[in-house]
Amino acid sequence: MITVEHLTHLSPNSQNALTKLLGRCIDSGASLGFYKAAESNMLTKYWQSINRELENKLRLLYILYDNNEVQATVQLALCHKQNGRHRAEVEKLLVQPSAHRKGYATKLMAYVESHALKQGIQLLVLDTQSGDKAELFYQASGYTKVGQIPNYVSDQEGRFHSTSYYYKHLKL
């Protein structure tokens, strides 16, 4: 059974599961701010910082479970500027590498977009490495590409890659 949960804090079990998921995604080649094979302590520190942001209501975190197993997660970084509270940034859409092409990302993003509207968020923005398969997913999900920045990120060999920017207006 597939369920989606909005978490307001990370339990040790959730943090452990998310650390493993992030590590697997990085090891499978995803560009997520860490070089392949990221050190476990770096990933743990990352989730600890996310937990602080959840507790301070700076971010929303969602997890998709299939039969009580974490299969996917995504975050919304909230804008707290007075003139920007209607928007959020989609960050770290992660799907278990062994579970790709099962529709988890689509189900999770549909839930997130619906929940975002209920929170008064009407505009989502995101970035992803140009040429990555994630671009096709976001385009198929109704996101519009507005451009790219060359040489935005580097890989562990020192090669630079462009990042593409997308947005989606959520329908009321």
CSV table of C-alpha atoms in Angstrom, one decimal:
chain,number,residue,atom,x,y,z
A,1,MET,CA,0.0,0.0,0.0
A,2,ILE,CA,1.4,3.4,-1.0
A,3,THR,CA,1.1,6.3,1.4
A,4,VAL,CA,2.6,9.8,1.6
A,5,GLU,CA,3.4,11.5,4.9
A,6,HIS,CA,4.2,15.1,5.6
A,7,LEU,CA,6.9,15.1,8.4
A,8,THR,CA,7.4,18.0,10.8
A,9,HIS,CA,10.5,16.4,12.4
A,10,LEU,CA,12.8,13.5,11.7
A,11,SER,CA,12.8,10.5,14.1
A,12,PRO,CA,16.1,8.6,14.3
A,13,ASN,CA,14.6,5.9,12.1
A,14,SER,CA,13.4,8.4,9.5
A,15,GLN,CA,16.8,10.1,9.4
A,16,ASN,CA,18.6,6.8,9.0
A,17,ALA,CA,16.3,5.7,6.1
A,18,LEU,CA,16.7,9.1,4.4
A,19,THR,CA,20.5,9.0,4.8
A,20,LYS,CA,20.6,5.6,3.1
A,21,LEU,CA,18.2,6.8,0.4
A,22,LEU,CA,20.3,9.9,-0.3
A,23,GLY,CA,23.5,7.8,-0.4
A,24,ARG,CA,22.0,5.3,-2.9
A,25,CYS,CA,20.8,8.1,-5.2
A,26,ILE,CA,24.3,9.7,-5.1
A,27,ASP,CA,26.0,6.4,-5.8
A,28,SER,CA,23.7,5.8,-8.7
A,29,GLY,CA,24.9,9.1,-10.3
A,30,ALA,CA,22.4,11.7,-9.2
A,31,SER,CA,23.8,15.2,-8.8
A,32,LEU,CA,22.5,16.2,-5.3
A,33,GLY,CA,25.2,18.5,-3.9
A,34,PHE,CA,27.5,15.6,-2.9
A,35,TYR,CA,30.2,13.8,-4.8
A,36,LYS,CA,29.9,10.1,-5.3
A,37,ALA,CA,30.4,8.1,-2.8
A,38,ALA,CA,29.4,10.7,-0.2
A,39,GLU,CA,30.6,10.0,3.4
A,40,SER,CA,27.9,8.8,5.7
A,41,ASN,CA,28.7,11.5,8.3
A,42,MET,CA,28.2,14.2,5.7
A,43,LEU,CA,24.8,12.8,4.8
A,44,THR,CA,23.8,12.5,8.5
A,45,LYS,CA,24.8,16.1,9.1
A,46,TYR,CA,22.8,17.2,6.1
A,47,TRP,CA,19.6,15.5,7.5
A,48,GLN,CA,20.3,17.0,10.9
A,49,SER,CA,20.3,20.4,9.3
A,50,ILE,CA,17.1,19.6,7.5
A,51,ASN,CA,15.5,18.5,10.8
A,52,ARG,CA,16.3,21.9,12.3
A,53,GLU,CA,14.7,23.6,9.4
A,54,LEU,CA,11.6,21.4,9.7
A,55,GLU,CA,11.4,22.3,13.4
A,56,ASN,CA,11.7,26.0,12.6
A,57,LYS,CA,9.1,25.8,9.9
A,58,LEU,CA,11.5,26.8,7.1
A,59,ARG,CA,10.9,23.7,5.1
A,60,LEU,CA,8.3,21.0,4.3
A,61,LEU,CA,9.3,17.3,3.9
A,62,TYR,CA,7.3,14.5,2.4
A,63,ILE,CA,8.0,10.8,2.3
A,64,LEU,CA,6.3,8.2,0.1
A,65,TYR,CA,6.1,4.7,1.5
A,66,ASP,CA,5.2,1.5,-0.2
A,67,ASN,CA,4.4,-1.3,2.3
A,68,ASN,CA,5.9,0.9,5.1
A,69,GLU,CA,9.3,1.1,3.2
A,70,VAL,CA,10.7,4.5,2.2
A,71,GLN,CA,10.6,4.7,-1.6
A,72,ALA,CA,10.8,8.5,-2.3
A,73,THR,CA,11.1,11.9,-0.6
A,74,VAL,CA,11.0,15.5,-1.6
A,75,GLN,CA,11.3,18.9,0.2
A,76,LEU,CA,9.8,22.3,-0.2
A,77,ALA,CA,12.1,25.2,0.9
A,78,LEU,CA,9.7,27.9,1.9
A,79,CYS,CA,10.2,31.6,1.1
A,80,HIS,CA,9.7,33.7,4.1
A,81,LYS,CA,10.0,37.1,2.4
A,82,GLN,CA,6.8,39.0,2.8
A,83,ASN,CA,6.4,39.3,-1.0
A,84,GLY,CA,7.4,35.6,-1.7
A,85,ARG,CA,5.3,33.5,0.7
A,86,HIS,CA,3.3,32.2,-2.3
A,87,ARG,CA,6.3,30.3,-3.6
A,88,ALA,CA,8.6,27.5,-2.6
A,89,GLU,CA,11.6,25.7,-4.0
A,90,VAL,CA,11.4,21.9,-4.8
A,91,GLU,CA,14.5,20.3,-3.4
A,92,LYS,CA,16.0,16.8,-3.3
A,93,LEU,CA,13.4,14.7,-5.1
A,94,LEU,CA,14.8,11.3,-4.3
A,95,VAL,CA,13.5,7.9,-5.5
A,96,GLN,CA,15.1,4.6,-4.5
A,97,PRO,CA,17.2,3.6,-7.6
A,98,SER,CA,15.7,0.1,-7.5
A,99,ALA,CA,12.2,1.7,-7.7
A,100,HIS,CA,12.6,4.0,-10.7
A,101,ARG,CA,9.8,3.9,-13.3
A,102,LYS,CA,7.1,2.8,-10.8
A,103,GLY,CA,5.3,6.1,-10.7
A,104,TYR,CA,6.5,7.1,-7.2
A,105,ALA,CA,7.9,10.5,-8.1
A,106,THR,CA,4.6,11.3,-10.0
A,107,LYS,CA,2.5,10.3,-7.0
A,108,LEU,CA,4.7,12.1,-4.6
A,109,MET,CA,4.8,15.3,-6.6
A,110,ALA,CA,1.0,15.3,-7.1
A,111,TYR,CA,0.6,15.0,-3.3
A,112,VAL,CA,3.1,17.8,-2.6
A,113,GLU,CA,1.5,20.1,-5.1
A,114,SER,CA,-1.9,19.6,-3.6
A,115,HIS,CA,-0.6,20.1,-0.1
A,116,ALA,CA,1.4,23.2,-1.2
A,117,LEU,CA,-1.9,24.8,-2.5
A,118,LYS,CA,-3.5,24.2,0.9
A,119,GLN,CA,-0.5,26.0,2.5
A,120,GLY,CA,-1.1,29.0,0.2
A,121,ILE,CA,1.9,28.1,-2.1
A,122,GLN,CA,1.0,28.8,-5.7
A,123,LEU,CA,4.4,28.7,-7.4
A,124,LEU,CA,7.0,26.0,-7.3
A,125,VAL,CA,10.5,26.5,-8.7
A,126,LEU,CA,13.4,24.1,-9.0
A,127,ASP,CA,16.7,23.4,-10.6
A,128,THR,CA,18.3,20.2,-11.9
A,129,GLN,CA,21.4,19.3,-13.7
A,130,SER,CA,21.0,20.0,-17.4
A,131,GLY,CA,20.6,16.9,-19.5
A,132,ASP,CA,19.7,14.7,-16.5
A,133,LYS,CA,16.7,12.4,-16.8
A,134,ALA,CA,15.0,14.5,-14.2
A,135,GLU,CA,14.5,17.2,-16.8
A,136,LEU,CA,12.2,14.9,-18.8
A,137,PHE,CA,10.3,14.1,-15.6
A,138,TYR,CA,9.7,17.7,-14.7
A,139,GLN,CA,8.7,18.6,-18.2
A,140,ALA,CA,6.2,15.8,-18.3
A,141,SER,CA,4.9,17.0,-14.9
A,142,GLY,CA,4.0,20.4,-16.3
A,143,TYR,CA,7.1,22.4,-15.2
A,144,THR,CA,8.4,25.0,-17.6
A,145,LYS,CA,12.1,25.5,-18.3
A,146,VAL,CA,13.1,29.1,-18.1
A,147,GLY,CA,16.8,28.8,-18.7
A,148,GLN,CA,20.1,27.3,-17.6
A,149,ILE,CA,23.3,28.5,-16.1
A,150,PRO,CA,26.5,27.0,-17.6
A,151,ASN,CA,29.3,25.6,-15.3
A,152,TYR,CA,27.0,25.7,-12.3
A,153,VAL,CA,28.1,22.5,-10.6
A,154,SER,CA,31.2,20.4,-10.8
A,155,ASP,CA,31.6,16.6,-10.5
A,156,GLN,CA,34.3,14.8,-8.6
A,157,GLU,CA,36.6,14.8,-11.7
A,158,GLY,CA,36.4,18.6,-11.8
A,159,ARG,CA,34.2,18.8,-14.9
A,160,PHE,CA,31.5,21.5,-14.9
A,161,HIS,CA,27.9,21.0,-15.7
A,162,SER,CA,25.0,23.4,-16.4
A,163,THR,CA,21.9,23.6,-14.3
A,164,SER,CA,18.4,24.1,-15.7
A,165,TYR,CA,15.7,26.1,-13.9
A,166,TYR,CA,12.0,25.3,-14.0
A,167,TYR,CA,8.7,26.6,-12.5
A,168,LYS,CA,5.1,25.6,-12.2
A,169,HIS,CA,2.1,27.6,-11.3
A,170,LEU,CA,-0.2,25.5,-9.3
A,171,LYS,CA,-3.9,25.7,-10.1
A,172,LEU,CA,-6.3,26.8,-7.4
